[in-house]
XYZ file of C-alpha atoms in Angstrom:
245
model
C 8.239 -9.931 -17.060
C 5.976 -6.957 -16.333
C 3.069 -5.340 -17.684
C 3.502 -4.949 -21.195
C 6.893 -7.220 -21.826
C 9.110 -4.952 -19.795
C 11.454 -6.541 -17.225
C 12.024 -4.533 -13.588
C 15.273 -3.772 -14.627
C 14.097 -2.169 -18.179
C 11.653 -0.497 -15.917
C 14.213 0.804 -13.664
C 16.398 2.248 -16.242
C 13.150 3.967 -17.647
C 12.426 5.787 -14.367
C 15.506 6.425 -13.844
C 16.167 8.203 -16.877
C 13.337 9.976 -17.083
C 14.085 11.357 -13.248
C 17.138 12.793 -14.485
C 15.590 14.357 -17.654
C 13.184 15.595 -15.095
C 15.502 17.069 -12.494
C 16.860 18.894 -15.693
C 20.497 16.846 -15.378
C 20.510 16.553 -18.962
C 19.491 20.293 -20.938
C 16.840 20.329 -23.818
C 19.026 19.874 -27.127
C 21.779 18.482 -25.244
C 23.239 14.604 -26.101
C 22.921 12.184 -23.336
C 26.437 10.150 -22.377
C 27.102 7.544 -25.047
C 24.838 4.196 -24.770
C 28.173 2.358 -22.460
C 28.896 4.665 -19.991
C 24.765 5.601 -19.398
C 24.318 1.992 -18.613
C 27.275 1.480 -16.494
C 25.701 4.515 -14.383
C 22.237 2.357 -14.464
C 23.515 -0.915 -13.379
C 22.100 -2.369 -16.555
C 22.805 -3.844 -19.847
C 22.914 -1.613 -23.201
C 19.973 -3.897 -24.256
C 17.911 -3.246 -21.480
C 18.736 0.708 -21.506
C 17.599 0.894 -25.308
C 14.470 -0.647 -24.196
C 14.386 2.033 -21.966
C 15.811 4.521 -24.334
C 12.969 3.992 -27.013
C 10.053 4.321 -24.226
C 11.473 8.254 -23.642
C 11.582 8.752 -27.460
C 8.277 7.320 -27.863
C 6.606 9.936 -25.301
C 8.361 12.665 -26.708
C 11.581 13.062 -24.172
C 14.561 11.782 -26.430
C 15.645 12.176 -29.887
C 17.543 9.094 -31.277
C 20.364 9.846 -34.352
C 22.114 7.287 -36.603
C 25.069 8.406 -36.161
C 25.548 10.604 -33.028
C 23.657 8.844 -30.085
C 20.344 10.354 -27.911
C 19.374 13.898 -27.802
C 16.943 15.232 -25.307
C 14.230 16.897 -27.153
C 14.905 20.770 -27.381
C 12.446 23.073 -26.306
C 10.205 24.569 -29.146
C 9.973 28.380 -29.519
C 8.161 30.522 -31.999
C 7.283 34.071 -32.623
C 3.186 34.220 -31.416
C 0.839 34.733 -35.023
C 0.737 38.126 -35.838
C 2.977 39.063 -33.453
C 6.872 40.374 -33.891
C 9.224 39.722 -31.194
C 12.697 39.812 -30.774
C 15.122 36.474 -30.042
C 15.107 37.948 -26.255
C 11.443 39.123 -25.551
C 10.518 35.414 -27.512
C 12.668 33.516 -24.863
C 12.204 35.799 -21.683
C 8.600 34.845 -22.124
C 8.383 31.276 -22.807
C 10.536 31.192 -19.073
C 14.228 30.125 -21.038
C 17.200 32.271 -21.137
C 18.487 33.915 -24.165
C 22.009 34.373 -25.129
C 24.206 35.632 -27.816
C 27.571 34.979 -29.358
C 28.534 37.429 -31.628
C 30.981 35.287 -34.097
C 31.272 38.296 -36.407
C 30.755 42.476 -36.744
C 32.361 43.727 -40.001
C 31.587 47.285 -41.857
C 31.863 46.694 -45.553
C 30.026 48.463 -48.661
C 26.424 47.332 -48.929
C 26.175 45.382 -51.645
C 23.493 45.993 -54.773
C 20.589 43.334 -54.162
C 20.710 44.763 -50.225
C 20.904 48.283 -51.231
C 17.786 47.387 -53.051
C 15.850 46.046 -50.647
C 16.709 48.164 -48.142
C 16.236 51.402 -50.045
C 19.199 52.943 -49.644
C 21.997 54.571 -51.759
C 24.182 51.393 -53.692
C 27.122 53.574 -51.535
C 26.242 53.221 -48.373
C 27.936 51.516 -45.651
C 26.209 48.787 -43.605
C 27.154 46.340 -41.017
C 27.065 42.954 -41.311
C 26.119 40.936 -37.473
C 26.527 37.331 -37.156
C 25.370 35.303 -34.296
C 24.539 32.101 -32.536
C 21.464 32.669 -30.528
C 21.168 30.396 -27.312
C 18.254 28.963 -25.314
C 19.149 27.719 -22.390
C 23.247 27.112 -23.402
C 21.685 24.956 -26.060
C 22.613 26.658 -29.732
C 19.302 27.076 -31.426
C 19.470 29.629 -34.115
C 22.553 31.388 -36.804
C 21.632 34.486 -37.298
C 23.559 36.704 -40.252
C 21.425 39.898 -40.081
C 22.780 43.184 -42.372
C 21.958 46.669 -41.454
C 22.055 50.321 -43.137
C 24.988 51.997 -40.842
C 23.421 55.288 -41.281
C 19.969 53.787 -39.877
C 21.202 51.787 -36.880
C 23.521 54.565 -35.245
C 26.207 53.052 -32.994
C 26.353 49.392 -33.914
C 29.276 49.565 -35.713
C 31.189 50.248 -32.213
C 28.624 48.521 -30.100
C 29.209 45.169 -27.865
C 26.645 42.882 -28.715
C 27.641 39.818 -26.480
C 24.588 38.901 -25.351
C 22.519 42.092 -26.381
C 19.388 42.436 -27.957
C 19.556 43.912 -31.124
C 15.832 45.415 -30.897
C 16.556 46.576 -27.473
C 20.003 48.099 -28.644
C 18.176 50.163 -31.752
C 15.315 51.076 -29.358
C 18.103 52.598 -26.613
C 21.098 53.668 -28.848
C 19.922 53.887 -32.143
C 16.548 55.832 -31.378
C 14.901 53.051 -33.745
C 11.655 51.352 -32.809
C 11.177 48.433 -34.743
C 7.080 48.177 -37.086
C 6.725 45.234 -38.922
C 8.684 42.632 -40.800
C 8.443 40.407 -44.049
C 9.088 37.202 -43.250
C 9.116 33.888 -45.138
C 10.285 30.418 -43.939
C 11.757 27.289 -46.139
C 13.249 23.941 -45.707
C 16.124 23.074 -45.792
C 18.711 20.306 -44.798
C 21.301 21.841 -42.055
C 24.618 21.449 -43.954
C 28.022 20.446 -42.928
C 29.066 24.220 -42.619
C 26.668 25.089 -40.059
C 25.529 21.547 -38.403
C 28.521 21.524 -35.998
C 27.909 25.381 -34.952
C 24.448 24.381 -33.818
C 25.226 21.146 -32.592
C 23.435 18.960 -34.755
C 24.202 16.574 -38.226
C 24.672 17.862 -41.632
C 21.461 15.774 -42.612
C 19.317 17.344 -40.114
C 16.544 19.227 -41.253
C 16.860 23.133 -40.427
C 14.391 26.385 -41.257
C 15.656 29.160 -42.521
C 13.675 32.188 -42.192
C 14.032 35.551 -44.575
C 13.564 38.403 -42.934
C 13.026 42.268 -44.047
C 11.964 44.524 -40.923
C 10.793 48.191 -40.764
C 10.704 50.597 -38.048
C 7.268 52.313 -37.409
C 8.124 55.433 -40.437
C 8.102 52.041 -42.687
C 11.955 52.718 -43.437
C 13.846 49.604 -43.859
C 16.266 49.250 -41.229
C 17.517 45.808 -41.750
C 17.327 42.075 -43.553
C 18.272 38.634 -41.881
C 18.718 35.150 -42.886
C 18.074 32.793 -39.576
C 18.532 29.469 -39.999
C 16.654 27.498 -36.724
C 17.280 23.524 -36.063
C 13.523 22.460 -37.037
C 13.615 20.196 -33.668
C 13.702 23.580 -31.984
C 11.800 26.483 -33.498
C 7.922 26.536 -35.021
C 6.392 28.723 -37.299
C 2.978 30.332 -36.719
C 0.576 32.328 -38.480
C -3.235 33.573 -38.340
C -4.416 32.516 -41.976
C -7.870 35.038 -42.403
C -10.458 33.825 -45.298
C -11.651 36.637 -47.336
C -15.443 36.632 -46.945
C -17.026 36.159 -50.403
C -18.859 38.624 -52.144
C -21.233 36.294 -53.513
Protein backbone atom coordinates (compact mmCIF):
# COMPACT_ATOMS: atom_id res chain seq x y z
CA UNK A 1 0.00 0.00 0.00
CA UNK A 2 0.98 3.67 -0.31
CA UNK A 3 1.19 6.62 1.72
CA UNK A 4 -1.81 6.94 3.60
CA UNK A 5 -3.60 3.29 2.85
CA UNK A 6 -4.07 3.98 -0.83
CA UNK A 7 -3.04 1.26 -3.32
CA UNK A 8 -1.26 2.48 -6.91
CA UNK A 9 -4.18 1.53 -8.58
CA UNK A 10 -6.63 3.71 -6.17
CA UNK A 11 -4.00 6.26 -6.84
CA UNK A 12 -4.22 5.93 -10.46
CA UNK A 13 -7.87 6.20 -10.73
CA UNK A 14 -7.53 9.42 -8.50
CA UNK A 15 -5.19 11.16 -10.97
CA UNK A 16 -6.81 10.09 -13.51
CA UNK A 17 -10.01 11.45 -12.66
CA UNK A 18 -9.03 14.44 -11.50
CA UNK A 19 -7.02 15.01 -15.08
CA UNK A 20 -10.17 14.75 -16.77
CA UNK A 21 -12.11 17.06 -14.37
CA UNK A 22 -9.15 19.21 -15.07
CA UNK A 23 -9.01 19.13 -18.85
CA UNK A 24 -12.76 20.18 -18.35
CA UNK A 25 -14.05 16.55 -19.98
CA UNK A 26 -16.65 16.50 -17.50
CA UNK A 27 -18.66 20.34 -17.12
CA UNK A 28 -19.27 21.90 -13.59
CA UNK A 29 -22.90 20.58 -12.58
CA UNK A 30 -22.69 17.86 -14.96
CA UNK A 31 -23.02 13.84 -13.68
CA UNK A 32 -20.03 11.77 -14.29
CA UNK A 33 -20.77 8.17 -16.27
CA UNK A 34 -22.37 5.75 -13.83
CA UNK A 35 -19.82 4.03 -11.20
CA UNK A 36 -19.50 0.61 -14.03
CA UNK A 37 -18.77 2.07 -17.08
CA UNK A 38 -16.18 4.96 -15.28
CA UNK A 39 -14.24 2.05 -14.01
CA UNK A 40 -14.23 -0.03 -17.04
CA UNK A 41 -12.64 3.26 -18.72
CA UNK A 42 -10.01 3.19 -15.60
CA UNK A 43 -8.96 -0.33 -15.74
CA UNK A 44 -10.07 -0.66 -12.15
CA UNK A 45 -12.51 -2.10 -9.81
CA UNK A 46 -15.76 -0.05 -8.60
CA UNK A 47 -14.13 -0.43 -5.11
CA UNK A 48 -11.03 1.02 -5.92
CA UNK A 49 -12.73 3.98 -8.08
CA UNK A 50 -14.96 4.95 -4.94
CA UNK A 51 -11.82 5.17 -3.07
CA UNK A 52 -10.91 7.38 -5.61
CA UNK A 53 -14.28 8.91 -5.98
CA UNK A 54 -14.45 10.07 -2.22
CA UNK A 55 -10.74 11.69 -2.38
CA UNK A 56 -12.33 14.30 -5.29
CA UNK A 57 -15.41 14.89 -3.05
CA UNK A 58 -13.33 15.38 -0.12
CA UNK A 59 -11.22 18.33 -1.87
CA UNK A 60 -14.13 19.85 -3.18
CA UNK A 61 -14.24 18.39 -7.03
CA UNK A 62 -17.31 15.90 -6.86
CA UNK A 63 -20.65 15.88 -5.42
CA UNK A 64 -21.88 12.35 -4.40
CA UNK A 65 -26.08 11.72 -4.45
CA UNK A 66 -28.02 8.76 -2.99
CA UNK A 67 -29.77 8.18 -5.59
CA UNK A 68 -28.37 9.63 -8.88
CA UNK A 69 -24.52 8.92 -8.90
CA UNK A 70 -21.39 11.79 -8.90
CA UNK A 71 -21.81 15.32 -9.85
CA UNK A 72 -18.91 17.56 -10.53
CA UNK A 73 -19.20 20.49 -8.32
CA UNK A 74 -20.94 23.47 -10.21
CA UNK A 75 -19.38 26.64 -10.35
CA UNK A 76 -20.64 29.24 -7.70
CA UNK A 77 -21.93 32.64 -8.91
CA UNK A 78 -23.37 35.55 -7.04
CA UNK A 79 -24.39 39.08 -7.57
CA UNK A 80 -21.12 41.24 -5.87
CA UNK A 81 -22.60 43.09 -2.24
CA UNK A 82 -24.17 46.10 -3.06
CA UNK A 83 -23.99 45.61 -6.42
CA UNK A 84 -27.00 44.76 -9.11
CA UNK A 85 -26.17 42.84 -12.09
CA UNK A 86 -27.93 41.11 -14.57
CA UNK A 87 -27.80 36.96 -15.17
CA UNK A 88 -25.40 38.01 -18.27
CA UNK A 89 -23.07 40.86 -16.94
CA UNK A 90 -22.87 38.27 -13.52
CA UNK A 91 -21.58 35.39 -15.81
CA UNK A 92 -19.61 37.40 -18.58
CA UNK A 93 -17.53 38.46 -15.64
CA UNK A 94 -16.84 35.55 -13.56
CA UNK A 95 -15.28 34.16 -17.33
CA UNK A 96 -18.61 31.46 -17.89
CA UNK A 97 -21.08 31.78 -20.58
CA UNK A 98 -24.60 32.71 -20.07
CA UNK A 99 -27.54 31.35 -21.83
CA UNK A 100 -31.23 31.45 -21.96
CA UNK A 101 -34.17 29.26 -22.77
CA UNK A 102 -37.18 30.99 -22.90
CA UNK A 103 -39.82 28.05 -21.90
CA UNK A 104 -42.63 30.61 -21.82
CA UNK A 105 -43.85 34.47 -23.02
CA UNK A 106 -47.61 34.91 -22.40
CA UNK A 107 -49.62 38.46 -22.19
CA UNK A 108 -52.38 38.03 -19.67
CA UNK A 109 -54.16 40.67 -17.22
CA UNK A 110 -51.90 41.56 -14.32
CA UNK A 111 -53.20 40.18 -11.56
CA UNK A 112 -54.14 42.26 -8.07
CA UNK A 113 -51.17 41.43 -5.55
CA UNK A 114 -48.72 42.37 -8.82
CA UNK A 115 -50.66 45.34 -9.75
CA UNK A 116 -49.91 46.28 -6.23
CA UNK A 117 -46.57 45.98 -6.05
CA UNK A 118 -45.83 47.21 -9.12
CA UNK A 119 -47.96 50.34 -8.93
CA UNK A 120 -49.87 50.11 -11.69
CA UNK A 121 -53.59 50.20 -12.72
CA UNK A 122 -55.37 46.47 -11.48
CA UNK A 123 -56.15 46.70 -15.65
CA UNK A 124 -53.15 46.67 -17.04
CA UNK A 125 -51.59 44.18 -19.18
CA UNK A 126 -48.22 42.61 -18.30
CA UNK A 127 -46.09 39.88 -19.58
CA UNK A 128 -45.24 37.04 -17.91
CA UNK A 129 -41.20 35.57 -19.00
CA UNK A 130 -40.11 32.26 -17.96
CA UNK A 131 -36.67 30.95 -18.27
CA UNK A 132 -33.90 28.53 -17.57
CA UNK A 133 -30.75 30.48 -17.22
CA UNK A 134 -27.48 28.50 -18.20
CA UNK A 135 -23.83 28.65 -17.10
CA UNK A 136 -21.79 26.96 -19.06
CA UNK A 137 -24.78 24.39 -20.70
CA UNK A 138 -25.20 23.50 -17.07
CA UNK A 139 -29.02 24.70 -15.94
CA UNK A 140 -28.46 26.85 -12.93
CA UNK A 141 -31.35 29.11 -12.33
CA UNK A 142 -35.71 29.19 -13.22
CA UNK A 143 -36.47 32.34 -13.62
CA UNK A 144 -40.49 33.42 -13.80
CA UNK A 145 -40.07 37.25 -13.92
CA UNK A 146 -43.58 39.50 -14.63
CA UNK A 147 -43.46 42.85 -16.18
CA UNK A 148 -45.88 46.03 -16.66
CA UNK A 149 -46.40 45.82 -20.71
CA UNK A 150 -46.80 49.47 -20.82
CA UNK A 151 -43.26 49.87 -18.96
CA UNK A 152 -41.13 47.36 -20.87
CA UNK A 153 -42.11 48.45 -24.56
CA UNK A 154 -41.55 45.65 -27.09
CA UNK A 155 -41.22 42.49 -25.04
CA UNK A 156 -44.34 41.24 -25.75
CA UNK A 157 -43.05 40.64 -29.54
CA UNK A 158 -39.44 40.36 -28.61
CA UNK A 159 -37.09 37.06 -29.04
CA UNK A 160 -35.53 36.46 -25.92
CA UNK A 161 -33.52 33.20 -26.73
CA UNK A 162 -30.59 33.91 -25.19
CA UNK A 163 -31.11 37.77 -24.55
CA UNK A 164 -30.55 39.76 -21.70
CA UNK A 165 -33.47 41.12 -20.34
CA UNK A 166 -31.56 44.31 -18.79
CA UNK A 167 -29.77 44.73 -21.99
CA UNK A 168 -33.14 44.33 -24.01
CA UNK A 169 -35.02 47.22 -21.68
CA UNK A 170 -31.81 49.33 -21.86
CA UNK A 171 -31.86 49.04 -26.04
CA UNK A 172 -35.62 48.55 -26.89
CA UNK A 173 -37.46 49.54 -24.07
CA UNK A 174 -35.49 52.89 -23.28
CA UNK A 175 -35.45 51.49 -19.53
CA UNK A 176 -32.33 51.64 -17.41
CA UNK A 177 -32.61 49.50 -14.61
CA UNK A 178 -31.88 51.52 -10.40
CA UNK A 179 -32.16 49.29 -7.74
CA UNK A 180 -33.93 46.16 -6.63
CA UNK A 181 -35.55 44.57 -3.41
CA UNK A 182 -34.37 41.45 -3.00
CA UNK A 183 -34.80 38.71 -0.38
CA UNK A 184 -33.54 35.07 -0.45
CA UNK A 185 -35.11 31.76 1.39
CA UNK A 186 -34.65 28.10 1.58
CA UNK A 187 -36.15 25.89 0.20
CA UNK A 188 -36.09 22.13 -0.91
CA UNK A 189 -36.03 21.96 -4.98
CA UNK A 190 -39.28 20.03 -5.63
CA UNK A 191 -40.22 17.37 -8.02
CA UNK A 192 -41.74 20.05 -10.45
CA UNK A 193 -38.67 21.87 -11.01
CA UNK A 194 -35.69 19.33 -9.90
CA UNK A 195 -35.64 17.63 -13.35
CA UNK A 196 -35.66 21.19 -15.27
CA UNK A 197 -32.47 22.04 -13.44
CA UNK A 198 -31.03 18.80 -13.38
CA UNK A 199 -30.94 17.97 -9.92
CA UNK A 200 -33.27 15.74 -7.11
CA UNK A 201 -36.49 16.80 -5.70
CA UNK A 202 -34.70 16.71 -2.17
CA UNK A 203 -32.04 19.01 -3.14
CA UNK A 204 -31.83 22.12 -1.44
CA UNK A 205 -32.58 25.25 -3.82
CA UNK A 206 -32.73 29.35 -3.09
CA UNK A 207 -35.26 31.15 -4.21
CA UNK A 208 -34.76 34.74 -4.46
CA UNK A 209 -37.77 37.58 -4.52
CA UNK A 210 -37.13 40.16 -6.50
CA UNK A 211 -38.81 43.81 -7.05
CA UNK A 212 -36.53 46.11 -9.39
CA UNK A 213 -36.83 49.84 -10.30
CA UNK A 214 -35.47 51.79 -13.05
CA UNK A 215 -33.48 54.99 -12.04
CA UNK A 216 -37.20 57.39 -11.88
CA UNK A 217 -37.85 54.63 -8.97
CA UNK A 218 -40.88 53.28 -11.16
CA UNK A 219 -41.37 49.67 -10.76
CA UNK A 220 -40.72 47.97 -13.86
CA UNK A 221 -40.81 44.41 -12.85
CA UNK A 222 -40.92 41.41 -9.98
CA UNK A 223 -39.18 37.88 -10.23
CA UNK A 224 -39.15 34.73 -8.39
CA UNK A 225 -35.57 32.85 -9.18
CA UNK A 226 -35.16 29.79 -7.80
CA UNK A 227 -31.00 28.88 -7.96
CA UNK A 228 -29.67 25.12 -7.12
CA UNK A 229 -27.87 26.19 -3.69
CA UNK A 230 -24.71 24.01 -5.02
CA UNK A 231 -24.53 26.76 -7.60
CA UNK A 232 -25.42 30.31 -6.63
CA UNK A 233 -24.29 32.44 -3.23
CA UNK A 234 -25.76 35.23 -1.69
CA UNK A 235 -23.80 38.32 -0.61
CA UNK A 236 -24.31 41.37 1.21
CA UNK A 237 -22.33 44.38 2.98
CA UNK A 238 -24.04 44.29 6.56
CA UNK A 239 -23.09 48.25 7.94
CA UNK A 240 -23.37 48.70 11.97
CA UNK A 241 -25.04 51.84 12.88
CA UNK A 242 -22.52 53.76 15.00
CA UNK A 243 -24.03 54.37 18.46
CA UNK A 244 -25.00 57.52 19.72
CA UNK A 245 -23.93 56.82 23.08
Amino acid sequence: MSSGGRSPATTSAYTELLARLTAGMFKPGSRLPGERALAESLGVSRATLRIGLNRLAEEDWLVPSSKRGWYVRANVVGEPPNTLQSFTEMALERGMTPRSHVLEKTLRPITFDEAKSLQTAPDAQAVELVRVRYLDDVPICYDRTVLVLARARGIDTADMEDRSLYEFLSTVSGVEIGRSLYSVRSDLMGSTLAPVLNVEATDPALIAEELTFDRAGVPILRATLTYRADSYRFQADLLRPISAS
